[in-house]
Amino acid sequence: MQPLVSARRYLENAGISNLLTSAWRFRHYIGGAILNTFRARLARSRLGAVWMILNPLALVAIYALVLSVFLAGRLPGLEGRFSFAIYLTAGIFAWTLFCDLLTRGVTLFIDHANLIKKVAFPRISLLLTVVGVALIDNLMLLLAVILIFGVLGHWPDAHILWLPLLVALNLGIGLGLGLLLGVLNVFIRDIGQVVPVVLQFTFWLTPIVYAHEMLPPAAQTLTAFNPLVPLITSYQDVMVFARAPQPLALLELTLLAILLLALAQMLFRRASPEMVDAL
Amino acid sequence: MSLLSVRNLGKAYRRYDAEWQRVANWFGASHSPCQEHWTLRNIDFELNPGESLGIVGRNGAGKSTLLKIITGIVAPSEGQIELRSPNPSDTQKGRIAAILELGMGFDLELTGRQNALHTAELMGFERAHVQAALPEIAAFADIGSYFDQPLRTYSTGMQARVAFAAVTAFRPDLLIVDEALSVGDAHFQAKCYERIAAFRAQGTSLILVTHAMSDVIVHCDRALLLRDGRLVGDDTPAHITNLYFDDLFGHSCPVTAAPAVDPQPEGASTHSDFDTADARERFHTRPGYRKEEHRWGEGGAVILDYRIRAAEVEYPACIESGTMTEFAFRVQFERACASVVPGLLIKTLDGVFVYGANSLVVRSGRTGGPIAVGTGARRVFRFRLPLALNGGDYLISFGISAGDQTETLIPLERRYDAVIVHVSRALPFWGLADLDATLEVDGASAA
């Protein structure tokens, strides 16, 4: 007779923890869930998949047109009529992925409470579905951005090859923070209310619509503690100024991403047994 | 060797003064919860391969929590649980398929086919594997061209068909069904049970949670009764369903007050005759009594007690369809009356009149004219009838009236929907009454 396993072990075998192996076992589900998200989003629309590129294109085009007319050439160190529009678009592109991952992560478990309470499946697959959807959305946005940049006469050069690394760092930070807050939000629901407000603040404390040098020195020391500053400026370096990102910024971001992911993963593991009880 | 072992299993829901204390506990702090509620405690049982187990109990008894722990959705707070391989030489653990709710994870914008595929993937199956099984899923769902239409155009029943077909596309080693089949029509349910029976023939074990005791009796080899999170019975379905009905409608608690003046010894009540000697009101103490009864009338008579007897069993928890059943009730008359009329009425739970009769209608078994009573008289009336009904629960009403014509009866006392009885039937038919059809086939077969 085989020995009895402890209850905790049984749960792990059932696929709740053991993140990577269970994620691999459910790869078809995750793939299907990503596909179905887009299918459901585009169902019953005549243009279907065309909207996937049309929506971000419209967004970027509005920024570019409006800003190049009203706020042309007010950025230090940048020449050209469309420079501000290009600068802003790069910042928005970086911010959108971070914001997307964070907001979806925070409500991830609450949104899928019913499924989590009724079906035994690895919860990590919900998270990976969100990652997949966010990355595809981000890719569509990137295509739109490049298209608009081209129209404005600012074809990106070889420095754009830095982008995959920056997206990966952005992903690590957004995902880590999103998962961390998402787990806590199951138990402390106020988090879901606070996050959007804090995000708004952070947006304005990050040099997206302004340049870092435009801030008064006092404010510059304040934003020094904003971990998104190196992320956004790296994006801007690559996409706007056609230069390599600061090595120090990359190091900071890498450490931050690793730290957040490790913390989130640990919290997720420890909270897992009690998560269903609180949903 | 058993497929599933559950040892001393318990589940506690803990509350903290502040949620951060819970969070701190994950990182080594030791805040004690301000409130601890055990929804399950000391659960022990074994389940053998191919065995079918019913779990019954009132709402909140812990049935669903137990199923969720076995399925691996909810973590137990104490105890052990083990799922073995049905095949001893195989190191692979048994596979569980649980239907706690049909249609989980369905998206209304997607087609039945897409949803079926996704549901099977949610159970961890590979896409190619599921795709190969899709024709069979479509055949079982049997909804024709709707299978490739968006789910929002479906009826509830059609969704249930697709869901069940997808969840049971591959034979599990343990199938868990929680009340889920009640959404479909009888046809669909029969089809589901057919598939479950086919699985069981191949060695699948079944755990069934339901409030329909007839399902437990028909489909289960064994049953567990849960009460307030404790396991209070592990026995044959017939025995467990009796205990469950006791839980539901109260025990046949013997009246303990003032037994000394009572000429009838209480202990002998199960074998005693139900006669006119007993003057106590015992109606509300009998098994099957419903305190939601509607009691009304002009007064002048009190229905003191009743007894239902079928196949030598008094107050049976379950009456086999077609059994000659006696419905007896004892009446105390407060004033004399030249003609009283006892009556009996059988209804379904949703209020359909199945059968009603009174002494003016019932001719056989009794001779003589009107039933006259004097002041203070006690009478026992016994209706006997074969209970040729379909399986299910039925409400029994008793009444006593004065008068000699059905149209002008004065109700003295009526106790409507006062008792619930359960009829079981191994081979169900459609409808309520068994009209006992026979069948002949003309014309010799070609062979």
XYZ file of C-alpha atoms in Angstrom:
726
model
C 0.000 0.000 0.000
C 1.284 3.438 -0.897
C 1.805 5.842 1.969
C -0.801 8.491 2.569
C 0.161 11.916 1.393
C -0.487 14.976 3.457
C -3.328 17.255 2.534
C -0.965 19.980 1.435
C 0.895 17.632 -0.861
C -2.374 16.455 -2.362
C -3.259 19.999 -3.210
C 0.037 20.532 -4.961
C -0.460 17.354 -6.918
C -3.857 18.605 -7.928
C -2.028 21.341 -9.773
C -2.624 24.408 -7.672
C 1.012 25.124 -6.939
C 3.999 23.789 -8.821
C 3.737 26.746 -11.103
C 5.839 25.940 -14.102
C 4.993 22.288 -14.598
C 1.289 22.913 -14.259
C 1.492 25.908 -16.563
C 3.157 23.696 -19.149
C 0.519 20.997 -18.690
C -2.197 23.600 -19.288
C -0.465 25.316 -22.211
C -3.297 24.401 -24.542
C -5.829 25.903 -22.208
C -3.776 29.087 -21.891
C -3.380 29.347 -25.655
C -7.072 28.746 -26.128
C -7.978 31.318 -23.488
C -5.834 33.995 -25.183
C -7.360 33.183 -28.555
C -10.872 33.167 -27.119
C -10.348 36.553 -25.473
C -9.769 38.082 -28.906
C -12.501 36.006 -30.505
C -15.012 37.198 -27.917
C -13.785 40.781 -28.182
C -14.114 40.832 -31.947
C -17.238 38.681 -32.244
C -20.112 40.234 -34.158
C -17.990 43.084 -35.484
C -17.802 43.349 -39.243
C -14.148 44.333 -39.484
C -13.103 41.734 -36.922
C -9.345 41.511 -36.530
C -8.816 44.811 -38.349
C -9.955 46.543 -35.150
C -6.973 45.074 -33.350
C -4.728 47.444 -35.295
C -7.294 50.163 -36.022
C -7.970 50.966 -32.363
C -4.384 51.606 -31.258
C -3.735 53.373 -34.564
C -6.546 55.838 -33.899
C -5.251 56.419 -30.373
C -1.695 57.151 -31.476
C -2.853 59.231 -34.441
C -4.906 61.461 -32.150
C -1.932 62.057 -29.863
C 0.339 62.780 -32.794
C -2.014 65.138 -34.601
C -3.344 67.070 -31.640
C 0.000 67.466 -29.943
C 1.957 68.383 -33.039
C -0.504 71.217 -33.659
C -0.839 72.592 -30.130
C 2.378 71.712 -28.376
C 4.863 71.682 -31.202
C 8.567 71.909 -30.444
C 8.476 72.705 -26.771
C 10.778 69.942 -25.753
C 14.381 70.759 -24.890
C 16.917 68.908 -26.985
C 14.487 67.910 -29.672
C 14.091 69.455 -33.090
C 11.254 69.146 -35.523
C 7.577 69.857 -35.652
C 6.489 66.427 -34.519
C 9.127 65.876 -31.871
C 6.743 66.211 -28.959
C 4.225 63.872 -30.492
C 6.940 61.276 -30.998
C 8.243 61.722 -27.472
C 4.806 61.381 -25.961
C 3.889 58.360 -28.070
C 6.969 56.476 -26.915
C 6.119 57.180 -23.276
C 2.504 56.167 -23.736
C 3.594 52.949 -25.432
C 5.712 51.993 -22.427
C 3.119 53.104 -19.901
C 0.231 51.224 -21.545
C 1.819 47.804 -21.082
C 2.712 48.470 -17.455
C -0.712 49.895 -16.672
C -2.487 47.058 -18.497
C -0.632 44.332 -16.610
C -1.050 46.026 -13.265
C -4.776 46.747 -13.506
C -5.578 43.304 -14.898
C -3.394 41.628 -12.296
C -5.097 43.387 -9.410
C -8.578 42.106 -10.324
C -7.423 38.817 -11.839
C -8.557 36.438 -9.097
C -11.685 38.363 -8.185
C -12.817 38.498 -11.829
C -12.450 34.734 -12.139
C -13.761 33.905 -8.659
C -16.513 31.646 -9.931
C -14.207 29.585 -12.095
C -11.631 29.293 -9.317
C -14.306 28.093 -6.894
C -15.797 25.514 -9.215
C -12.971 24.033 -11.287
C -9.637 22.538 -10.244
C -7.007 24.030 -12.537
C -3.701 25.822 -12.005
C -4.479 29.451 -11.257
C -1.217 30.486 -12.809
C -2.847 29.877 -16.187
C -5.158 32.836 -15.566
C -2.104 35.023 -15.085
C -0.366 33.711 -18.178
C -3.513 34.340 -20.199
C -3.407 37.964 -19.089
C 0.259 38.170 -20.078
C -0.484 36.753 -23.508
C -3.367 39.120 -24.149
C -1.396 42.138 -22.907
C 1.604 41.262 -25.079
C -0.498 40.840 -28.211
C -2.259 44.130 -27.499
C 1.140 45.726 -26.983
C 2.442 44.327 -30.241
C -0.525 45.801 -32.112
C 0.128 49.125 -30.452
C 3.777 48.918 -31.480
C 2.808 48.341 -35.107
C 0.568 51.398 -34.926
C 3.341 53.429 -33.300
C 5.877 52.504 -35.969
C 3.358 53.310 -38.678
C 2.661 56.765 -37.244
C 6.366 57.395 -36.653
C 6.907 56.603 -40.333
C 4.199 59.003 -41.373
C 5.835 61.702 -39.237
C 9.182 60.991 -40.861
C 10.790 59.383 -37.833
C 11.587 55.839 -38.913
C 13.098 54.010 -35.972
C 16.701 52.860 -36.455
C 18.591 49.772 -35.254
C 18.244 50.896 -31.615
C 14.746 49.530 -31.716
C 16.357 46.114 -31.245
C 16.603 47.078 -27.568
C 12.810 46.974 -27.367
C 12.348 43.240 -26.672
C 14.553 43.590 -23.608
C 12.666 46.676 -22.427
C 9.319 44.946 -22.978
C 10.583 41.971 -20.974
C 11.631 44.238 -18.081
C 8.353 46.126 -18.274
C 6.538 42.781 -18.230
C 8.469 41.580 -15.194
C 7.756 44.732 -13.221
C 4.087 45.054 -14.227
C 3.401 41.369 -13.751
C 5.210 41.116 -10.431
C 3.458 44.140 -9.003
C 0.109 43.087 -10.497
C 0.303 39.560 -9.072
C 1.469 40.852 -5.698
C -1.437 43.275 -5.420
C -3.848 40.809 -7.043
C -3.233 38.212 -4.325
C -3.542 40.803 -1.569
C -6.680 42.225 -3.168
C -8.452 38.893 -2.627
C -8.120 39.420 1.119
C -7.985 43.205 1.369
C -10.385 44.541 -1.228
C -9.456 48.183 -0.641
C -6.378 47.583 -2.746
C -8.516 47.332 -5.851
C -9.899 50.781 -5.079
C -6.570 52.406 -4.281
C -4.577 51.146 -7.255
C -6.290 53.237 -9.984
C -5.799 56.382 -7.942
C -2.135 55.657 -7.306
C -1.704 54.844 -11.000
C -3.049 58.265 -11.949
C -0.566 59.906 -9.611
C 2.292 57.812 -10.907
C 1.453 58.727 -14.478
C 2.006 62.385 -13.723
C 5.076 61.683 -11.610
C 6.659 59.949 -14.577
C 8.200 61.891 -17.471
C 5.727 60.876 -20.141
C 4.063 64.146 -21.127
C 7.033 66.189 -20.006
C 10.776 65.797 -20.079
C 12.612 65.004 -16.901
C 14.819 68.071 -17.308
C 11.750 70.344 -17.368
C 11.042 69.608 -13.729
C 12.285 71.919 -10.988
C 15.223 70.376 -9.039
C 13.012 69.615 -6.012
C 10.628 67.574 -8.130
C 13.534 65.832 -9.821
C 14.704 64.413 -6.507
C 11.151 63.237 -5.861
C 10.921 61.340 -9.140
C 14.283 59.770 -8.410
C 12.383 57.339 -6.218
C 9.927 56.496 -8.972
C 11.075 53.142 -10.354
C 9.231 53.796 -13.583
C 11.504 56.706 -14.507
C 14.387 54.521 -15.720
C 11.883 52.327 -17.588
C 10.197 55.162 -19.443
C 13.438 57.006 -20.195
C 14.951 53.820 -21.595
C 11.994 53.471 -23.957
C 12.435 57.125 -24.951
C 16.164 56.650 -25.476
C 15.517 53.820 -27.869
C 12.460 55.088 -29.692
C 12.950 58.850 -29.709
C 16.602 59.730 -29.278
C 17.997 56.738 -31.181
C 20.552 55.861 -28.530
C 21.225 52.911 -26.243
C 19.590 52.952 -22.800
C 21.674 53.785 -19.731
C 23.343 50.600 -18.393
C 22.571 51.703 -14.841
C 18.886 52.054 -15.684
C 18.825 48.571 -17.160
C 20.494 47.143 -14.077
C 18.026 48.862 -11.764
C 15.100 47.608 -13.790
C 16.412 44.050 -13.911
C 16.880 43.957 -10.155
C 13.456 45.456 -9.583
C 11.768 42.957 -11.888
C 13.502 40.000 -10.255
C 12.670 41.275 -6.786
C 8.999 41.876 -7.574
C 8.546 38.550 -9.354
C 10.209 36.610 -6.544
C 8.118 38.360 -3.925
C 4.898 37.897 -5.884
C 5.634 34.237 -6.499
C 6.309 33.632 -2.811
C 3.159 35.446 -1.740
C 1.095 33.602 -4.330
C 2.344 30.223 -3.094
C 1.668 30.964 0.546
C -1.723 32.540 -0.087
C -2.922 29.835 -2.470
C -4.530 27.494 0.097
C -6.580 30.307 1.598
C -7.415 32.133 -1.593
C -10.512 30.110 -2.487
C -11.833 30.569 1.047
C -11.783 34.335 0.681
C -13.167 34.581 -2.832
C -7.296 -1.436 -2.647
C -9.392 1.669 -2.479
C -9.218 4.433 -5.058
C -9.723 7.257 -2.611
C -8.881 7.438 1.080
C -10.108 10.252 3.257
C -8.705 10.309 6.773
C -9.739 12.608 9.592
C -10.408 15.371 7.122
C -11.378 18.810 8.399
C -11.888 22.269 6.998
C -11.912 25.434 9.048
C -12.715 28.889 7.800
C -10.707 31.406 9.756
C -11.367 35.044 10.318
C -8.919 37.584 11.601
C -9.359 40.884 13.360
C -7.508 42.414 10.454
C -6.586 40.796 7.195
C -2.946 41.857 7.417
C -2.625 39.398 10.310
C -3.486 36.612 7.893
C -0.896 37.926 5.452
C 1.693 38.191 8.212
C 1.002 34.566 9.142
C 2.164 33.413 5.710
C 5.509 34.931 6.524
C 5.971 33.302 9.894
C 3.938 35.455 12.255
C 1.537 33.651 14.557
C -1.577 35.728 14.927
C -4.462 33.585 16.044
C -7.731 33.994 14.191
C -10.524 35.742 16.048
C -13.005 33.271 14.707
C -12.668 29.726 13.504
C -15.555 27.921 11.913
C -15.249 24.229 11.131
C -17.444 23.322 8.195
C -16.072 19.777 8.139
C -14.455 17.706 10.864
C -13.318 14.113 11.331
C -14.386 12.827 7.953
C -13.189 9.279 7.244
C -14.136 7.071 4.368
C -12.799 4.947 1.554
C -14.023 4.660 -1.986
C -13.286 1.584 -4.084
C -12.737 1.522 -7.820
C -16.046 1.225 -9.615
C -18.010 2.027 -6.474
C -20.752 4.612 -6.473
C -21.156 6.778 -3.424
C -23.995 9.151 -2.629
C -23.445 12.040 -0.224
C -26.574 13.472 1.360
C -27.299 16.028 4.008
C -29.211 19.230 4.535
C -28.064 22.513 3.036
C -24.923 23.645 4.830
C -24.010 20.155 6.028
C -20.661 20.424 4.240
C -21.304 18.321 1.140
C -19.991 20.833 -1.367
C -16.932 21.640 0.725
C -16.097 17.945 0.890
C -16.423 17.611 -2.879
C -14.238 20.658 -3.435
C -11.535 19.243 -1.174
C -11.599 15.899 -2.993
C -11.472 17.688 -6.330
C -8.498 19.775 -5.203
C -10.148 23.180 -5.316
C -10.219 23.834 -1.584
C -7.310 23.052 0.712
C -8.180 20.993 3.799
C -7.196 22.407 7.190
C -6.345 19.028 8.678
C -6.325 15.377 7.791
C -5.219 13.403 4.804
C -6.657 12.499 1.488
C -5.201 10.240 -1.124
C -6.179 9.391 -4.630
C -4.497 6.221 -5.871
C -4.218 4.748 -9.268
C -7.092 2.460 -10.201
C -4.490 0.189 -11.720
C -2.026 -1.000 -9.025
C 0.830 -1.502 -11.490
C 0.408 2.042 -12.765
C 2.196 4.853 -10.966
C -0.012 7.485 -12.578
C -2.571 8.836 -10.139
C -6.249 8.473 -10.875
C -7.951 11.264 -12.770
C -10.896 13.153 -11.325
C -13.592 14.829 -13.377
C -15.847 17.047 -11.299
C -19.103 18.613 -12.395
C -19.814 21.074 -9.622
C -21.626 23.348 -12.017
C -22.314 22.769 -15.689
C -20.927 25.269 -18.171
C -18.113 26.736 -16.079
C -15.850 28.952 -18.157
C -18.283 29.132 -21.061
C -18.207 32.247 -23.198
C -21.540 33.225 -24.704
C -19.953 34.749 -27.802
C -18.185 31.542 -28.775
C -19.726 28.536 -30.473
C -20.598 25.288 -28.762
C -17.638 23.669 -30.499
C -15.172 26.315 -29.310
C -16.559 26.176 -25.790
C -16.451 22.390 -25.688
C -12.833 22.426 -26.809
C -11.959 25.058 -24.237
C -13.756 23.216 -21.433
C -11.810 20.041 -22.102
C -8.576 22.056 -22.229
C -9.508 23.566 -18.878
C -9.418 20.003 -17.552
C -5.827 19.742 -18.758
C -6.265 17.826 -22.007
C -4.154 18.427 -25.075
C -5.754 20.198 -27.978
C -5.182 17.424 -30.537
C -6.620 14.900 -28.115
C -9.766 16.992 -27.629
C -10.121 17.759 -31.307
C -10.189 14.055 -32.069
C -13.018 13.676 -29.567
C -15.089 16.619 -30.833
C -17.308 14.596 -33.193
C -18.215 12.364 -30.298
C -18.928 15.392 -28.066
C -21.173 16.832 -30.767
C -22.978 13.513 -31.104
C -23.654 13.290 -27.388
C -24.772 16.923 -27.100
C -27.125 16.163 -30.002
C -28.024 19.766 -30.798
C -27.441 19.558 -34.548
C -26.232 22.670 -36.351
C -26.490 24.711 -33.156
C -23.132 23.238 -32.200
C -21.470 25.773 -34.492
C -23.599 28.724 -33.398
C -22.675 31.152 -30.607
C -23.724 29.997 -27.164
C -25.921 33.035 -26.614
C -28.474 31.528 -28.994
C -28.761 28.389 -26.850
C -31.416 27.421 -24.341
C -30.246 26.489 -20.845
C -30.820 22.836 -21.642
C -28.674 23.000 -24.771
C -25.828 24.612 -22.834
C -26.068 21.846 -20.258
C -25.858 19.216 -23.009
C -22.699 20.684 -24.477
C -21.180 21.138 -21.023
C -21.849 17.594 -19.891
C -20.678 16.162 -23.206
C -17.399 18.106 -22.962
C -16.690 17.346 -19.303
C -17.315 13.633 -19.775
C -15.579 13.344 -23.146
C -12.887 11.207 -21.547
C -13.578 8.559 -18.950
C -12.233 9.641 -15.545
C -11.310 7.303 -12.716
C -13.522 9.262 -10.377
C -16.525 11.262 -11.499
C -17.958 13.818 -9.088
C -21.404 15.236 -9.749
C -22.873 17.919 -7.513
C -26.562 18.488 -8.140
C -25.499 19.620 -11.590
C -27.755 17.446 -13.684
C -30.916 18.951 -12.256
C -30.782 21.749 -14.860
C -31.632 19.477 -17.746
C -34.883 17.782 -18.670
C -35.636 14.172 -17.735
C -34.489 12.952 -21.123
C -31.131 14.620 -20.774
C -30.738 13.363 -17.216
C -31.465 9.832 -18.344
C -28.823 10.179 -21.052
C -26.284 11.498 -18.557
C -26.939 8.643 -16.159
C -26.611 6.234 -19.063
C -23.132 7.554 -19.773
C -22.271 7.465 -16.072
C -23.423 3.843 -15.939
C -21.236 3.020 -18.961
C -18.242 4.648 -17.225
C -18.922 2.672 -14.086
C -19.034 -0.549 -16.039
C -15.476 0.286 -17.131
C -14.354 0.908 -13.571
C -15.073 4.585 -12.904
C -16.081 5.448 -9.360
C -18.870 7.940 -8.813
C -19.552 10.450 -6.076
C -23.017 11.915 -6.338
C -24.390 14.769 -4.265
C -28.085 15.336 -4.654
C -31.246 16.173 -2.793
C -33.217 13.687 -4.885
C -33.178 10.589 -2.705
C -34.529 8.457 -5.541
C -31.305 9.163 -7.472
C -29.240 8.013 -4.504
C -31.257 4.813 -4.233
C -31.123 4.080 -7.951
C -27.533 5.102 -8.728
C -25.505 4.518 -5.571
C -24.084 1.425 -3.912
C -23.417 3.263 -0.690
C -24.205 6.603 0.873
C -22.810 9.017 3.447
C -24.897 11.306 5.587
C -23.355 14.595 6.677
C -24.816 16.629 9.486
C -23.267 19.954 10.524
C -19.942 18.977 9.012
C -19.735 15.573 10.682
C -20.076 12.203 9.065
C -23.004 10.583 10.888
C -23.740 7.669 8.609
C -21.972 5.433 6.109
C -24.353 2.714 5.015
C -26.670 1.431 2.308
C -28.546 4.099 0.357
C -31.882 2.857 1.733
C -30.734 3.277 5.323
C -29.008 6.612 4.751
C -31.983 8.119 2.938
C -34.169 7.180 5.907
C -31.766 8.959 8.246
C -31.730 11.928 5.897
C -35.504 12.219 5.954
C -35.304 12.150 9.735
C -32.881 15.074 9.503
C -35.143 16.897 7.126
C -38.519 16.447 8.744
C -37.612 15.742 12.333
C -37.395 12.457 14.170
C -40.368 10.409 15.210
C -39.479 11.704 18.648
C -41.536 9.849 21.245
C -43.567 12.163 23.443
C -41.862 11.993 26.783
C -44.091 14.362 28.721
C -46.533 12.669 31.112
C -46.170 9.120 29.911
C -47.389 7.820 33.277
C -50.988 8.738 32.661
C -50.799 7.414 29.166
C -52.250 3.917 28.936
C -50.134 3.152 25.872
C -46.514 2.230 26.642
C -44.362 4.454 24.435
C -41.720 1.905 23.667
C -44.221 -0.403 22.021
C -45.506 2.246 19.679
C -43.948 0.796 16.547
C -45.797 -2.442 16.986
C -48.904 -1.209 18.729
C -52.145 -0.972 16.881
C -53.183 2.434 15.831
C -56.502 2.562 17.664
C -58.967 4.904 19.295
C -57.593 4.526 22.819
C -54.888 7.184 22.485
C -56.196 10.688 23.247
C -52.936 12.622 22.877
C -52.187 14.846 19.934
C -49.160 13.275 18.283
C -49.596 14.428 14.703
C -46.679 16.872 14.786
C -44.291 14.319 16.260
C -44.540 11.836 13.417
C -41.908 11.347 10.753
C -42.728 13.126 7.549
C -44.791 15.796 9.333
C -44.492 19.250 7.795
C -44.823 22.170 10.112
C -45.658 24.298 7.071
C -49.014 22.479 6.890
C -52.182 24.496 6.337
C -54.517 23.651 9.187
C -58.038 25.006 9.041
C -61.709 24.208 9.567
C -64.825 25.195 11.465
C -63.794 23.321 14.577
C -65.635 20.561 16.376
C -63.106 17.888 15.616
C -59.333 17.534 16.003
C -57.130 15.287 13.924
C -54.897 13.948 16.669
C -52.544 11.632 14.929
C -51.819 9.787 11.724
C -49.985 6.710 10.642
C -48.741 5.643 7.250
C -47.947 1.993 6.732
C -46.643 0.219 3.663
C -45.250 -3.296 3.378
C -45.400 -3.789 7.156
C -43.283 -0.686 7.728
C -44.726 2.190 9.703
C -43.863 5.692 8.568
C -41.671 4.389 5.744
C -39.035 6.831 4.554
C -39.566 5.494 1.116
C -42.526 3.680 -0.380
C -41.956 1.455 -3.359
C -44.322 2.518 -6.122
C -47.420 0.332 -6.308
C -47.262 -0.833 -2.688
C -50.587 -1.103 -0.889
C -50.341 1.748 1.591
C -52.494 2.545 4.560
C -53.159 6.136 5.559
C -54.792 6.126 8.979
C -55.727 9.100 11.133
C -57.341 9.463 14.521
C -59.976 12.102 15.177
C -61.364 13.438 18.426
C -64.922 14.744 18.013
C -65.993 17.521 20.338
C -69.692 17.329 19.504
C -72.135 14.799 18.160
C -72.764 14.658 14.468
C -75.146 12.527 12.413
C -72.751 12.169 9.499
C -69.027 12.836 9.342
C -66.896 12.424 6.230
C -63.172 11.620 6.447
C -61.067 12.530 3.439
C -57.601 12.052 2.024
C -55.785 14.060 -0.617
C -52.491 13.432 -2.417
C -50.683 16.247 -4.197
C -47.334 16.682 -5.869
C -44.834 19.107 -4.348
C -45.840 21.742 -6.857
C -49.477 21.371 -5.899
C -50.956 19.167 -8.613
C -53.872 17.081 -7.258
C -52.978 13.471 -7.848
C -55.844 11.820 -6.048
C -58.497 12.740 -3.535
C -61.196 10.648 -1.925
C -63.557 10.703 0.998
C -65.990 8.305 2.555
C -68.761 9.421 0.195
C -66.655 8.474 -2.792
C -64.965 5.365 -1.497
C -67.471 2.556 -1.699
C -65.564 -0.628 -1.174
C -64.267 -1.801 2.170
C -67.013 -0.195 4.155
C -70.659 -1.004 4.449
C -73.473 0.870 6.023
C -74.683 4.434 5.755
C -73.415 7.662 7.283
C -70.795 7.593 10.021
C -72.408 9.018 13.133
C -70.374 10.171 16.133
C -71.290 11.191 19.669
C -69.778 13.995 21.762
C -66.248 13.137 22.869
C -66.014 10.187 20.532
C -62.729 9.126 18.976
C -62.509 7.388 15.652
C -59.691 6.028 13.506
C -60.149 6.174 9.744
C -57.997 4.027 7.497
C -57.671 4.599 3.782
C -55.891 1.869 1.853
C -54.715 2.289 -1.685
C -51.962 1.026 -3.954
C -49.600 3.946 -4.348
C -49.097 3.499 -8.076
C -47.260 6.774 -8.594
C -44.047 7.785 -10.259
C -40.982 8.226 -8.080
C -40.888 11.497 -6.152
C -42.187 13.352 -3.125
C -45.885 13.771 -2.467
C -47.867 15.829 0.010
C -50.637 14.180 2.002
C -53.634 16.052 3.399
C -56.166 14.694 5.884
C -59.613 16.129 6.508
C -62.740 15.523 8.503
C -66.021 17.179 7.535
C -69.667 17.095 8.561
C -72.523 16.540 6.111
C -73.839 13.924 3.789
C -73.234 15.390 0.332
C -69.899 16.295 -1.180
C -71.223 19.697 -2.294
C -72.406 20.826 1.121
C -69.733 19.445 3.423
C -68.721 21.595 6.388
C -65.007 21.186 7.075
C -64.487 20.492 10.783
C -60.746 20.193 10.530
C -58.438 19.886 7.584
C -54.701 19.494 7.661
C -53.540 20.283 4.176
C -50.086 19.331 2.928
C -49.388 18.078 6.423
C -47.245 15.088 5.575
C -44.636 14.360 2.950
C -44.087 10.870 1.615
C -41.464 9.668 -0.761
C -42.255 7.182 -3.483
C -39.413 5.384 -5.173
C -39.563 3.615 -8.447
C -36.707 1.717 -10.010
C -38.053 2.071 -13.534
C -39.592 5.505 -13.961
C -42.223 6.368 -16.541
C -43.471 9.746 -17.706
C -46.133 11.530 -15.719
C -47.589 10.929 -12.302
C -49.835 7.887 -12.239
C -48.892 4.378 -13.215
C -51.679 3.354 -15.569
C -50.002 -0.027 -15.898
C -49.723 -0.264 -19.654
C -49.021 -3.550 -21.391
C -47.576 -3.991 -24.838
C -48.176 -6.475 -27.585
C -46.263 -6.637 -30.827
C -47.989 -7.997 -33.920
C -46.248 -9.367 -36.988
C -43.433 -11.875 -36.850
C -39.915 -10.588 -37.157
C -38.218 -10.941 -40.547
C -35.696 -13.341 -39.124
